Amino acid sequence: MSVTHPAGFRASGVVAGLKSTGARDLALVVNDGPRHDAAAVFTSNRAKANPVLWSEQAVRDGRIDAVVLNSGGANCFTGAFGFQTTHSTAEAVAAALGVAAGDVLVCSTGLIGVGDQSFRDAILDNVPAAATALSPEGGAEAALAIMTTDSKPKEAVVSSSAGWSIGGMAKGAGMLAPGLATMLVVITTDAAVPAEALDRALRASTRVTFDRVDSDGCMSTNDTVALLASGASGVEADEAEFTAALTALCLDLARQLQRDAEGASHDIAIEVVNAASEDDAVVVGRAVSRSNLLKTAIFGNDPNWGRVLAALGTTDAVFDPYRIDVSMNGVMVCREGEPGEPRELVDLAPRETSILIDLKSGDASATIYTNDLTHDYVHENSAYAS
Amino acid sequence: MSVTHPAGFRASGVVAGLKSTGARDLALVVNDGPRHDAAAVFTSNRAKANPVLWSEQAVRDGRIDAVVLNSGGANCFTGAFGFQTTHSTAEAVAAALGVAAGDVLVCSTGLIGVGDQSFRDAILDNVPAAATALSPEGGAEAALAIMTTDSKPKEAVVSSSAGWSIGGMAKGAGMLAPGLATMLVVITTDAAVPAEALDRALRASTRVTFDRVDSDGCMSTNDTVALLASGASGVEADEAEFTAALTALCLDLARQLQRDAEGASHDIAIEVVNAASEDDAVVVGRAVSRSNLLKTAIFGNDPNWGRVLAALGTTDAVFDPYRIDVSMNGVMVCREGEPGEPRELVDLAPRETSILIDLKSGDASATIYTNDLTHDYVHENSAYAS
């Protein structure tokens, strides 16, 4: 049920005709209160889609009543007409629900440059049906309606013994390297949490979860993570406990995104330890995660550790390249910058792959989640416009 | 004849047994003078191979008498033993030629982590044979001996009406995204040019040629470009004319590297115009060249311009993303940040592919040379350790 698991939320997912397959492509998530606190983070790409430009303003006052999401078109680089489409979508949702348009978040995903009259008509004509279909059990249908190249919907729920819960849904399989935010994610909670605390918790959680997925190095124009709190549990959540639960939920969804990344056959966790700072650990992990040579080697089950060292040598993080240890799936193939255990000992057959990099420069650490680069990735992204 | 085209040079390429195929894998290029001016630039990767660490010191005094190059092993991350191998190699060449070891450049290419006793023996045992095989017609064999995954040798010659010429050879097909230098390249000239002028000319030339090839975003640990001047023509070259000729030769070799990049089916020139600065143009071009999503789209002959805009939006260059024009093979598919001509008009069937990005923010420009991302790239880099 994901986003409708916490009390105070209804959702729906209907067919608006944006997807050529005829699958669900328009989703609605509504917070029935009693509270309407909200926070959201967005892509740090300067090329922002029209719904991102709208939603950044809508969430500014810390109140959101509904989120409307479509797949089948990103409404990005579609000019003033595209922005007007986003605005009209918010107004249509507001009219159907009896709320203010300025309290409606809009999210779009699909091909950049798609956002013409037929796109607008499909959405506006079907908002009333989406509103009619709203249900406290509608979370699963909403999660289906936001999928693009995803092979399965992504949902997660975390419950607190204090009496509140958090639910979330996400989509994303390509252009998966979030900056300050990521993909399309809607998270709901029935805890009572003021908007400013929601914002702090959301930024703290996304920084160590979605921000550390770097599947294909390509940052989206439409990334949005929205968090809505209804307060319907009647319980005021402890901020530290809430942040920890939210982080667990975000990590769950982030790993689901990683596992369903386009064409991937390995889920690679790059753990950088003993870094001089957390920033250094992230920089090193991200550089390694973006090496196409390493990613193709992993696809071929080849523990080519030289490609790890070649990648981290391009960063300005603090370390001595000739003192570094690198382990792959538990085997230290590079010790002190020289060949260590025989590479033949590394078994890369399992999908879960671990690369451990010991910088020996401090006590900070970070893990970046990436995937291998496969024939299926090339096929999916060359054969289909998406 | 490449490196042996200018007067005053001999070269050879022999079989040392480093390549399992039994192909030539040890090359020697000797400057017989009368002058021995030299300059070299190296990878800016902090993970530098042992031969790079050696050669950086050897060229410091502006004199080089010989360059010895091997394929079949990078001698990188092979520790003190590997550095000693490089040192011994220079001494063996010096003994065979009657020159000083400190005037011998050493270059290695192949798998990182390879540089054990058998690697050392193969080289040291065969340096005498390489010296014996030296010939004023040996350029072609030397160019063969430095190949790794290259499908063909890369050679170029430029001649000046003033009576001097420049010859060059290069190798490189993967890990092809040079920082301050690139790949293995040896350039010779019989012009009389002092070492300081050679250094200026080489840095000016590589900055706008090799440095602007970004085939797969992966910077090598062994990149070296060496330039040797014999003065054997007896002509002192005008520095500006020499730099222009050298730049033409470097661009020729750089394009040959691009055309032979691993698995590539499109050679893509990303031309960024009307940038606020040349640095901005390079940053934007490089970001676009590293988008796996764009590179797979081009492989699929899909003019997916949204992926161009998503990539450049991740940079901090000066521009308004909603004013940018993007043309592909002459068709302006994005005008002022909105859909322009129909994408169906773009013909991406030819191997030569042009992407023109107009930032409308100044009058600087730069072109980055890259390739598409194909099934063959994935195959080559997953099925073989290299």
Tab-separated table of C-alpha atoms in Angstrom, chain A residues 44-49 53 76-80 111-113 174-175 216 218-219 221 262 290-293 295-297 299-302 304-307 309-322 334 337-339 343 373-379 381-386, chain B residues 44-49 53 76-80 111-113 174-175 216 218-219 221 262 290-293 295-297 299-302 304-307 309-322 334 337-339 343 373-379 381-386:
chain	number	residue	atom	x	y	z
A	44	SER	CA	20.216	20.127	-8.640
A	45	ASN	CA	20.375	19.979	-12.435
A	46	ARG	CA	20.143	23.555	-13.787
A	47	ALA	CA	18.018	22.203	-16.586
A	48	LYS	CA	14.892	21.853	-14.470
A	49	ALA	CA	11.586	20.620	-15.829
A	53	LEU	CA	9.953	24.926	-11.282
A	76	CYS	CA	10.943	19.621	-19.699
A	77	PHE	CA	12.261	22.087	-22.308
A	78	THR	CA	8.726	22.652	-23.459
A	79	GLY	CA	8.749	26.414	-22.880
A	80	ALA	CA	6.021	28.688	-21.534
A	111	LEU	CA	10.920	11.847	-22.582
A	112	ILE	CA	12.394	15.361	-22.387
A	113	GLY	CA	10.779	17.695	-24.931
A	174	GLY	CA	17.694	5.327	-15.909
A	175	MET	CA	19.129	8.875	-15.781
A	216	ASP	CA	24.559	5.613	-14.778
A	218	CYS	CA	23.277	10.871	-15.660
A	219	MET	CA	21.379	13.415	-13.544
A	221	THR	CA	15.903	17.143	-14.994
A	262	GLU	CA	18.277	-0.391	-16.671
A	290	ARG	CA	31.339	6.358	-13.026
A	291	SER	CA	34.135	4.313	-14.611
A	292	ASN	CA	32.623	2.622	-17.643
A	293	LEU	CA	35.696	0.413	-17.812
A	295	LYS	CA	31.419	-1.263	-14.851
A	296	THR	CA	31.930	-3.374	-17.974
A	297	ALA	CA	34.606	-5.453	-16.200
A	299	PHE	CA	29.573	-7.240	-16.011
A	300	GLY	CA	32.194	-9.699	-17.314
A	301	ASN	CA	32.877	-10.992	-13.759
A	302	ASP	CA	36.441	-9.636	-14.079
A	304	ASN	CA	39.920	-5.610	-12.674
A	305	TRP	CA	41.115	-3.599	-9.639
A	306	GLY	CA	43.454	-1.449	-11.758
A	307	ARG	CA	40.367	0.281	-13.102
A	309	LEU	CA	42.712	2.815	-8.894
A	310	ALA	CA	42.766	4.566	-12.273
A	311	ALA	CA	39.362	6.085	-11.453
A	312	LEU	CA	40.130	7.294	-7.954
A	313	GLY	CA	43.410	8.798	-9.178
A	314	THR	CA	41.370	11.415	-11.060
A	315	THR	CA	40.011	12.906	-7.804
A	316	ASP	CA	41.549	15.467	-5.464
A	317	ALA	CA	40.603	13.596	-2.284
A	318	VAL	CA	43.280	13.167	0.387
A	319	PHE	CA	45.172	9.852	-0.007
A	320	ASP	CA	48.422	8.302	-1.164
A	321	PRO	CA	47.524	6.150	-4.191
A	322	TYR	CA	50.390	3.790	-3.394
A	334	CYS	CA	45.328	-4.721	-4.080
A	337	GLY	CA	49.061	-0.113	-3.998
A	338	GLU	CA	50.496	-3.412	-5.202
A	339	PRO	CA	48.970	-6.708	-6.326
A	343	ARG	CA	42.368	-12.101	-8.640
A	373	LEU	CA	27.281	-1.554	-17.606
A	374	THR	CA	25.744	-4.275	-19.733
A	375	HIS	CA	24.541	-5.100	-23.202
A	376	ASP	CA	21.000	-4.687	-21.910
A	377	TYR	CA	21.762	-1.107	-20.782
A	378	VAL	CA	23.055	-0.263	-24.250
A	379	HIS	CA	20.087	-1.983	-25.847
A	381	ASN	CA	18.925	3.178	-24.217
A	382	SER	CA	19.656	2.899	-27.922
A	383	ALA	CA	16.544	1.096	-29.089
A	384	TYR	CA	13.945	3.209	-27.288
A	385	ALA	CA	13.501	6.947	-26.880
A	386	SER	CA	12.954	7.545	-23.179
B	44	SER	CA	47.333	14.170	-14.725
B	45	ASN	CA	45.980	11.049	-13.030
B	46	ARG	CA	47.462	10.885	-9.495
B	47	ALA	CA	47.723	7.140	-9.923
B	48	LYS	CA	50.802	7.331	-12.150
B	49	ALA	CA	52.540	4.266	-13.546
B	53	LEU	CA	57.307	8.570	-12.571
B	76	CYS	CA	51.452	0.471	-12.763
B	77	PHE	CA	50.730	-0.326	-9.084
B	78	THR	CA	53.581	-2.811	-9.132
B	79	GLY	CA	55.506	-1.197	-6.272
B	80	ALA	CA	59.244	-0.675	-5.825
B	111	LEU	CA	46.936	-4.246	-17.869
B	112	ILE	CA	47.438	-2.346	-14.601
B	113	GLY	CA	49.094	-4.531	-11.943
B	174	GLY	CA	40.293	2.545	-24.374
B	175	MET	CA	40.795	4.376	-21.066
B	216	ASP	CA	35.064	6.807	-22.596
B	218	CYS	CA	38.329	7.046	-18.195
B	219	MET	CA	41.732	8.667	-17.651
B	221	THR	CA	47.589	5.992	-15.510
B	262	GLU	CA	36.883	0.480	-28.588
B	290	ARG	CA	30.314	11.670	-20.752
B	291	SER	CA	26.554	11.059	-20.869
B	292	ASN	CA	26.095	7.325	-21.308
B	293	LEU	CA	22.467	7.979	-22.142
B	295	LYS	CA	26.112	7.937	-26.210
B	296	THR	CA	23.768	4.949	-26.340
B	297	ALA	CA	21.109	7.058	-28.093
B	299	PHE	CA	24.479	4.320	-31.179
B	300	GLY	CA	20.768	3.740	-31.807
B	301	ASN	CA	20.656	6.633	-34.339
B	302	ASP	CA	18.263	8.440	-31.997
B	304	ASN	CA	17.670	12.441	-28.272
B	305	TRP	CA	18.524	16.111	-27.645
B	306	GLY	CA	16.957	16.102	-24.174
B	307	ARG	CA	19.944	14.049	-23.045
B	309	LEU	CA	20.444	19.400	-22.194
B	310	ALA	CA	20.212	17.153	-19.136
B	311	ALA	CA	23.991	16.677	-19.283
B	312	LEU	CA	24.977	20.317	-19.690
B	313	GLY	CA	22.601	21.284	-16.893
B	314	THR	CA	24.944	19.543	-14.451
B	315	THR	CA	27.759	22.050	-15.137
B	316	ASP	CA	28.390	25.466	-13.625
B	317	ALA	CA	29.261	27.109	-16.952
B	318	VAL	CA	27.641	30.461	-17.760
B	319	PHE	CA	24.394	30.023	-19.761
B	320	ASP	CA	20.626	30.135	-19.527
B	321	PRO	CA	19.444	26.565	-20.183
B	322	TYR	CA	16.196	27.866	-21.641
B	334	CYS	CA	16.189	22.386	-29.918
B	337	GLY	CA	15.291	25.582	-24.993
B	338	GLU	CA	12.174	24.277	-26.746
B	339	PRO	CA	11.553	21.636	-29.420
B	343	ARG	CA	13.814	15.025	-34.821
B	373	LEU	CA	28.582	3.605	-26.401
B	374	THR	CA	27.933	0.313	-28.136
B	375	HIS	CA	27.498	-3.397	-27.563
B	376	ASP	CA	31.023	-3.864	-28.886
B	377	TYR	CA	32.420	-1.502	-26.217
B	378	VAL	CA	30.705	-3.517	-23.497
B	379	HIS	CA	31.877	-6.764	-25.068
B	381	ASN	CA	35.754	-4.411	-21.892
B	382	SER	CA	33.897	-7.226	-20.184
B	383	ALA	CA	35.268	-10.216	-22.058
B	384	TYR	CA	38.953	-9.299	-21.941
B	385	ALA	CA	41.195	-8.031	-19.166
B	386	SER	CA	43.059	-5.046	-20.577
